[in-house]
Amino acid sequence: MDLIPVMKPYLGDKEIAAAAAAISSGWVAQGPRVAEFEARFAEHVGAAAAVAVSSCTTGLHLLLHAHGIGAGDEVVVPSLSFIASSNAPRYVGARPVFADVERTTLNMTAASIEAVLTPHTSAVIAVHQIGMPLDLDPIRKLCDARDVLLIEDAACAIGSTYKGTLVGSGPNDAAFSFHPRKVLTTGEGGMITTNDPAFATRLRRLRQHAMSVSAHERHEADAPVIEAYPELGFNFRMTDIQAAIGLVQLAKLEAMVERRRELATAYTERLAAIAGLEVLRDPEYGTTNYQSYSVIIDDPYPLSRDELMTALHNEGIATRRGVMASHREPTFADDAHPVLPVTDYLADHTMILPLYHEMTESDVDRVVAAVATAAV
Ligand SMILES: *Cc1c(COP(=O)(O)O)cnc(C)c1O
C-alpha cells in the first residue's frame, strides 16, 4: 500500500539545474539571483517592490521593527495561526493580543479585531489562513480610522486573490513564506511585498546588518568601497541558491495553484456525501490557493478528529491537525487573553487532508473512501 503524504513539494530537474548554476557561478550568498527573484515576484503579485528574506517569520519581524512597533505596543493577531504570527510582535518587545476568527474562513474579521482594540493597539497582523483570503477592506477601514498599522501575514497565500487582485498587491505590506509546507518553496525563505519603493530600500538595508552598501554592490563597484552601519540591523538574507530555485518555482506557480484548486474541487464534491464533514469554500470576495485542505469534523460523524486521524494513519494516509491555537501553548501561559470560542472549537475539530501537485484523483478517491469507511 502506497503512503499518501499530507504535502510534497513540486520540485524537479529545472530547480536542480538552477541551483547547480548558482553554485557554479561562484556567487552563492545574496546576489543577482535574489535581486531578479525580487523583481519577478513583485511583477507577478502586482506590488511596487519585493524584498527577499530568510523566512516569513523574519519578514514579519523586520516589518514590525521597520515600522517602529516595540515596547508598550499591542499587536492584534489571530491565536488560530502558526505560532510565528504570534511570536513576531514578541521579537520587537510588543504584546500580541489575540482576536477570534470566523468558522467559514478560519480568519479574523473587522468585528473580531474591533472587539480587542485598546488605546495601546499599534498594529494588526492580518493572516490569510491556509491561503484563505481574509476580508481586508473592512479591516483596512477600521485600522485607518484608528491610525493602526495593518500588515498581512500572507505566509500561505501566494496565488490567492482578494477582489480580483493577488494577495500581496497592496496597499499594505505583506510577508510570504517559501517553506516546503507552502505552495511555492525555496527550502526556507520568505518575501515582503510593499507599495513603497523607499521603504523597500530601507528593508533591504535592515535585512543585511543595516550596511550602507550590499556585498554585491561593493563587488560591482569600480573602486574600493568602505561601508558604514548607521543603525541596528539583522541578518535576514536569502541565498542566491534559494532564489534560483524560487525563480523556477515562480514560473510554475499558476499551474500549481490551478492543480490544487482542481484537487480541492474533487475533494469537496466527494466529501459532500459524508454527514458531519464541513469543507471550506471560496468566500464571495476572493479565491483560496488551498495551501491546505482543511475540514471540520463534528456530529453526526461518529469519530472525533483525533480518532479519524488515527484511522487514516492506519490506512497509510497522512493528515495533520487543523491550524493550531497559540493561546493554548505553554509559551503563552502567562498572558491574559480574551475568550476565543471559535478558535477553541476549530482547534479541536479541524483536520488537514493530503493535497499536493502530483496527487491524482484516484488518491483523492482513496482518502475519501477511507474517511467514509472509518465512519461505519
Ligand atoms: C508557515 C507560516 C509562517 C512561518 O513561515 P516561515 O517561512 O516558516 O517562517 C508564518 N505564518 C503563517 C500563517 C504560516 O502558516
Coordinates of C-alpha atoms and ligand atoms in Angstrom, one line a residue:
M1 CA 0.0 0.0 0.0
D2 CA 1.5 3.3 -1.1
L3 CA 1.6 6.0 1.6
I4 CA -0.2 9.3 0.8
P5 CA 1.8 12.2 2.3
V6 CA 0.0 15.3 3.5
M7 CA 2.2 17.5 1.3
K8 CA 5.0 17.1 -1.2
P9 CA 6.9 20.0 -2.7
Y10 CA 6.7 20.1 -6.5
L11 CA 10.4 20.3 -7.4
G12 CA 12.2 18.8 -10.4
D13 CA 15.1 18.9 -12.8
K14 CA 14.7 22.6 -13.5
E15 CA 15.2 23.5 -9.9
I16 CA 18.2 21.2 -9.7
A17 CA 19.8 22.8 -12.7
A18 CA 19.0 26.3 -11.4
A19 CA 20.6 25.6 -8.0
A20 CA 23.6 24.0 -9.7
A21 CA 24.0 27.0 -12.0
A22 CA 24.0 29.3 -8.9
I23 CA 26.7 27.2 -7.3
S24 CA 28.8 27.1 -10.5
S25 CA 28.6 30.8 -10.8
G26 CA 30.7 31.2 -7.6
W27 CA 28.1 33.6 -6.1
V28 CA 26.0 31.6 -3.6
A29 CA 25.0 34.2 -1.0
Q30 CA 22.5 37.0 -1.6
G31 CA 23.3 38.5 -5.0
P32 CA 22.0 38.9 -8.6
R33 CA 19.6 36.0 -8.4
V34 CA 17.9 37.3 -5.2
A35 CA 17.5 40.7 -7.0
E36 CA 16.0 39.0 -10.0
F37 CA 13.6 36.9 -7.8
E38 CA 12.5 40.1 -6.1
A39 CA 11.8 41.8 -9.3
R40 CA 9.9 38.9 -10.8
F41 CA 7.9 38.3 -7.6
A42 CA 6.8 42.0 -7.4
E43 CA 5.8 41.9 -11.0
H44 CA 3.9 38.7 -10.6
V45 CA 2.0 39.8 -7.5
G46 CA 1.5 43.3 -8.7
A47 CA 3.4 45.1 -5.9
A48 CA 5.7 48.1 -6.4
A49 CA 8.6 46.2 -4.7
A50 CA 9.5 42.9 -3.1
V51 CA 12.3 42.3 -0.5
A52 CA 13.6 38.7 -0.1
V53 CA 14.2 37.5 3.5
S54 CA 15.2 34.2 5.1
S55 CA 11.7 33.3 6.1
C56 CA 8.2 34.7 6.6
T57 CA 8.9 34.8 10.4
T58 CA 11.9 37.1 9.9
G59 CA 9.9 39.1 7.3
L60 CA 7.2 39.8 9.9
H61 CA 9.8 40.7 12.5
L62 CA 11.6 43.0 10.1
L63 CA 8.3 44.7 9.1
L64 CA 7.3 45.4 12.7
H65 CA 10.8 46.7 13.5
A66 CA 11.0 48.9 10.5
H67 CA 7.5 50.4 11.2
G68 CA 8.7 51.3 14.7
I69 CA 6.5 48.8 16.7
G70 CA 8.0 48.0 20.0
A71 CA 7.7 48.0 23.8
G72 CA 4.3 49.2 25.1
D73 CA 2.6 48.4 21.8
E74 CA -0.2 45.9 21.4
V75 CA -0.4 43.9 18.1
V76 CA -3.6 42.1 17.2
V77 CA -3.1 38.6 15.8
P78 CA -5.3 35.6 15.5
S79 CA -4.5 32.9 18.0
L80 CA -5.6 30.4 15.4
S81 CA -2.4 30.5 13.3
F82 CA 1.0 29.0 13.1
I83 CA 2.9 30.2 16.2
A84 CA 5.2 32.5 14.1
S85 CA 2.3 35.0 13.7
S86 CA 2.0 35.4 17.5
N87 CA 5.8 35.4 18.1
A88 CA 6.6 38.2 15.7
P89 CA 5.3 41.0 18.0
R90 CA 7.3 39.5 20.9
Y91 CA 10.6 39.8 19.0
V92 CA 10.2 43.6 19.0
G93 CA 9.1 43.8 22.6
A94 CA 5.4 44.3 21.7
R95 CA 2.5 42.3 23.1
P96 CA 0.4 40.0 20.9
V97 CA -3.3 40.4 21.6
F98 CA -5.5 37.5 20.3
A99 CA -8.6 38.1 18.3
D100 CA -11.1 35.3 17.5
V101 CA -11.8 34.1 13.9
E102 CA -14.9 33.1 11.9
R103 CA -15.7 29.5 11.2
T104 CA -16.3 29.9 7.4
T105 CA -12.8 31.2 6.6
L106 CA -10.8 30.5 9.7
N107 CA -9.9 34.2 9.6
M108 CA -10.2 37.3 11.8
T109 CA -12.9 39.8 10.8
A110 CA -13.2 43.6 11.3
A111 CA -15.6 42.8 14.1
S112 CA -13.4 40.3 15.9
I113 CA -10.5 42.7 15.7
E114 CA -12.5 45.7 16.9
A115 CA -13.5 43.6 20.0
V116 CA -9.9 43.6 21.2
L117 CA -8.7 47.0 20.2
T118 CA -7.4 49.2 23.1
P119 CA -5.7 52.6 23.1
H120 CA -2.3 50.7 23.1
T121 CA -3.1 48.9 19.8
S122 CA -0.5 49.9 17.3
A123 CA -0.7 47.2 14.7
V124 CA -2.8 44.3 13.3
I125 CA -1.2 41.2 11.7
A126 CA -3.9 40.0 9.3
V127 CA -3.3 36.3 8.5
H128 CA -4.7 34.7 5.3
Q129 CA -5.0 31.4 7.0
I130 CA -4.0 28.3 4.9
G131 CA -4.4 30.5 1.8
M132 CA -8.0 31.6 2.5
P133 CA -8.0 35.4 1.9
L134 CA -9.5 37.5 4.7
D135 CA -11.9 40.3 4.0
L136 CA -9.3 43.2 4.0
D137 CA -11.4 46.2 3.1
P138 CA -13.4 46.5 6.4
I139 CA -10.2 45.7 8.4
R140 CA -8.3 48.4 6.5
K141 CA -11.1 50.9 7.1
L142 CA -11.0 50.1 10.9
C143 CA -7.2 50.4 11.1
D144 CA -7.0 53.6 9.0
A145 CA -9.7 55.2 11.2
R146 CA -7.6 54.5 14.3
D147 CA -4.2 55.1 12.8
V148 CA -3.3 51.4 13.4
L149 CA -0.6 49.8 11.2
L150 CA -2.0 46.9 9.1
I151 CA 0.4 44.2 7.8
E152 CA -0.6 40.9 6.2
D153 CA 0.8 37.5 7.1
A154 CA 0.5 36.0 3.7
A155 CA 2.8 33.0 4.5
C156 CA 0.4 30.6 2.9
A157 CA -1.4 32.9 0.4
I158 CA 0.8 33.1 -2.7
G159 CA -1.7 32.9 -5.6
S160 CA -4.8 33.6 -3.5
T161 CA -6.9 36.5 -4.6
Y162 CA -8.9 39.3 -3.0
K163 CA -11.5 41.2 -5.1
G164 CA -9.7 40.2 -8.3
T165 CA -6.1 41.0 -7.3
L166 CA -3.4 38.8 -6.0
V167 CA -2.8 38.8 -2.2
G168 CA 0.3 41.0 -1.6
S169 CA -0.5 43.6 -4.3
G170 CA -1.1 46.2 -1.6
P171 CA -1.7 48.7 -0.4
N172 CA -0.5 47.1 2.9
D173 CA 2.9 45.4 3.3
A174 CA 2.7 41.6 3.3
A175 CA 5.1 38.7 4.2
F176 CA 5.2 35.4 2.3
S177 CA 6.8 32.0 3.2
F178 CA 8.7 29.6 1.0
H179 CA 8.8 26.8 3.5
P180 CA 8.2 23.4 1.8
R181 CA 4.8 23.2 3.6
K182 CA 3.6 26.2 1.5
V183 CA 2.7 26.3 -2.2
L184 CA 6.0 27.8 -3.6
T185 CA 9.2 26.6 -1.9
T186 CA 12.9 27.5 -1.8
G187 CA 13.6 25.2 1.1
E188 CA 13.5 28.0 3.6
G189 CA 12.8 31.6 2.6
G190 CA 10.4 34.5 2.5
M191 CA 9.4 37.6 0.7
I192 CA 8.0 41.0 1.7
T193 CA 5.9 43.0 -0.7
T194 CA 5.3 46.7 -0.3
N195 CA 4.0 49.5 -2.4
D196 CA 6.6 52.0 -1.1
P197 CA 9.9 51.6 -3.0
A198 CA 11.7 53.9 -0.5
F199 CA 10.6 51.6 2.3
A200 CA 11.7 48.6 0.3
T201 CA 15.2 50.1 0.1
R202 CA 15.2 50.6 3.9
L203 CA 14.1 47.0 4.4
R204 CA 16.9 45.8 2.1
R205 CA 19.5 47.6 4.3
L206 CA 18.0 46.4 7.6
R207 CA 18.0 42.7 6.4
Q208 CA 21.8 42.9 5.9
H209 CA 23.0 44.4 9.1
A210 CA 21.9 47.9 8.1
M211 CA 25.1 48.0 5.9
S212 CA 25.2 51.2 3.8
V213 CA 26.3 49.1 0.7
S214 CA 25.5 45.5 -0.1
A215 CA 28.2 42.9 -0.7
H216 CA 27.1 42.6 -4.4
E217 CA 27.2 46.4 -4.9
R218 CA 30.7 46.5 -3.4
H219 CA 31.8 43.6 -5.6
E220 CA 30.5 45.5 -8.7
A221 CA 31.9 48.9 -7.7
D222 CA 34.9 50.2 -9.8
A223 CA 36.7 51.4 -6.7
P224 CA 37.1 50.1 -3.2
V225 CA 34.1 50.9 -1.0
I226 CA 34.1 51.2 2.8
E227 CA 30.7 50.5 4.2
A228 CA 29.0 52.1 7.3
Y229 CA 26.5 50.8 9.8
P230 CA 24.2 53.7 10.8
E231 CA 21.7 51.7 12.9
L232 CA 20.9 48.2 14.3
G233 CA 20.4 45.7 11.6
F234 CA 19.8 42.0 11.1
N235 CA 21.0 39.1 9.0
F236 CA 17.7 38.0 7.4
R237 CA 19.2 37.4 3.9
M238 CA 18.1 34.8 1.4
T239 CA 20.8 33.0 -0.6
D240 CA 21.2 33.0 -4.4
I241 CA 20.8 29.2 -4.4
Q242 CA 17.4 29.7 -2.8
A243 CA 16.5 32.5 -5.2
A244 CA 17.5 30.4 -8.2
I245 CA 15.0 27.7 -7.1
G246 CA 12.4 30.3 -6.4
L247 CA 12.6 31.7 -9.9
V248 CA 11.8 28.3 -11.4
Q249 CA 9.0 27.8 -8.8
L250 CA 7.5 31.2 -9.6
A251 CA 7.2 30.1 -13.3
K252 CA 5.2 27.1 -12.2
L253 CA 3.1 28.9 -9.7
E254 CA -0.1 29.4 -11.7
A255 CA -0.1 25.7 -12.7
M256 CA 0.5 24.7 -9.1
V257 CA -2.4 26.8 -7.8
E258 CA -4.7 25.6 -10.6
R259 CA -3.9 21.9 -9.8
R260 CA -4.5 22.5 -6.0
R261 CA -7.9 24.0 -6.8
E262 CA -8.8 21.1 -9.1
L263 CA -8.0 18.5 -6.4
A264 CA -9.8 20.6 -3.8
T265 CA -12.9 20.6 -6.0
A266 CA -12.7 16.8 -6.3
Y267 CA -12.5 16.5 -2.5
T268 CA -15.4 18.9 -2.0
E269 CA -17.7 17.0 -4.4
R270 CA -16.9 13.6 -2.9
L271 CA -16.9 14.6 0.7
A272 CA -20.4 16.2 0.4
A273 CA -21.9 12.7 0.8
I274 CA -20.4 12.3 4.3
A275 CA -22.6 13.7 7.1
G276 CA -20.7 15.6 9.8
L277 CA -17.9 16.8 7.5
E278 CA -17.8 20.5 6.6
V279 CA -15.5 21.9 3.9
L280 CA -14.1 25.4 3.3
R281 CA -15.1 27.2 0.1
D282 CA -14.0 30.4 -1.6
P283 CA -15.5 33.5 0.2
E284 CA -17.6 35.7 -2.1
Y285 CA -14.8 38.3 -2.2
G286 CA -11.9 36.1 -3.3
T287 CA -10.3 32.7 -4.0
T288 CA -8.1 30.5 -1.9
N289 CA -5.0 28.7 -3.3
Y290 CA -5.9 25.7 -1.0
Q291 CA -2.4 25.8 0.6
S292 CA -4.1 23.2 2.9
Y293 CA -7.3 21.4 2.5
S294 CA -9.0 21.7 5.9
V295 CA -12.2 20.0 7.1
I296 CA -14.3 20.4 10.2
I297 CA -15.4 17.1 11.8
D298 CA -18.4 17.1 14.1
D299 CA -21.7 15.3 14.8
P300 CA -23.2 13.3 13.2
Y301 CA -19.7 12.0 12.1
P302 CA -19.1 9.2 14.7
L303 CA -15.4 9.7 15.3
S304 CA -13.6 12.6 16.9
R305 CA -11.0 14.4 14.9
D306 CA -8.1 12.6 16.7
E307 CA -9.8 9.2 16.2
L308 CA -10.2 9.9 12.5
M309 CA -6.6 10.9 12.1
T310 CA -5.6 7.5 13.7
A311 CA -8.0 5.6 11.4
L312 CA -6.5 7.3 8.3
H313 CA -2.9 6.8 9.5
N314 CA -3.7 3.1 9.7
E315 CA -4.7 3.2 6.1
G316 CA -1.4 4.8 5.1
I317 CA -2.9 8.3 4.8
A318 CA -1.0 11.2 6.5
T319 CA -3.1 14.0 7.9
R320 CA -2.4 16.9 10.3
R321 CA -4.5 18.5 12.9
G322 CA -6.0 21.7 11.7
V323 CA -4.5 25.1 12.4
M324 CA -3.1 25.4 16.0
A325 CA -4.3 27.9 18.6
S326 CA -1.3 29.8 20.1
H327 CA -3.1 30.9 23.2
R328 CA -3.1 27.3 24.4
E329 CA 0.6 26.8 24.1
P330 CA 2.8 26.9 27.2
T331 CA 4.9 29.7 25.8
F332 CA 1.8 32.0 26.1
A333 CA 0.6 30.5 29.5
D334 CA 1.4 33.7 31.4
D335 CA -0.5 36.0 29.0
A336 CA -4.1 37.0 29.7
H337 CA -6.3 36.6 26.7
P338 CA -10.0 37.1 25.8
V339 CA -12.2 34.0 25.4
L340 CA -11.9 32.7 21.9
P341 CA -14.8 30.3 21.4
V342 CA -14.5 29.8 17.6
T343 CA -10.7 29.4 17.8
D344 CA -11.1 26.8 20.6
Y345 CA -13.8 24.9 18.6
L346 CA -11.7 24.9 15.3
A347 CA -8.5 23.9 17.1
D348 CA -10.3 20.7 18.3
H349 CA -12.4 19.9 15.3
T350 CA -10.4 20.6 12.2
M351 CA -8.1 18.3 10.2
I352 CA -5.9 18.8 7.1
L353 CA -6.2 16.2 4.4
P354 CA -3.4 15.4 1.8
L355 CA -3.1 17.8 -1.1
Y356 CA 0.0 18.1 -3.4
H357 CA 0.6 18.8 -7.0
E358 CA 1.4 15.3 -8.1
M359 CA -1.6 13.8 -6.2
T360 CA -4.1 12.0 -8.5
E361 CA -7.9 11.9 -8.5
S362 CA -7.7 8.3 -7.5
D363 CA -5.6 9.3 -4.5
V364 CA -8.4 11.7 -3.6
D365 CA -10.9 8.8 -4.0
R366 CA -8.8 6.6 -1.7
V367 CA -8.7 9.3 1.0
V368 CA -12.5 10.0 0.8
A369 CA -13.2 6.2 0.8
A370 CA -11.1 5.8 4.0
V371 CA -13.0 8.7 5.7
A372 CA -16.3 7.1 4.7
T373 CA -15.3 3.6 5.8
A374 CA -14.0 4.9 9.2
A375 CA -17.5 6.2 9.9
V376 CA -19.2 2.8 9.6
Ligands
LIG1 C1 4.3 28.9 7.9 C2 3.7 30.1 8.5 C3 4.6 31.1 9.0 C4 6.1 31.0 9.1 O1 6.7 30.9 7.8 P1 8.3 30.6 7.8 O2 8.7 30.9 6.4 O3 8.5 29.1 8.1 O4 8.9 31.4 8.8 C5 4.0 32.3 9.4 N1 2.7 32.5 9.4 C6 1.8 31.5 9.0 C7 0.4 31.8 9.0 C8 2.3 30.3 8.5 O5 1.5 29.4 8.1

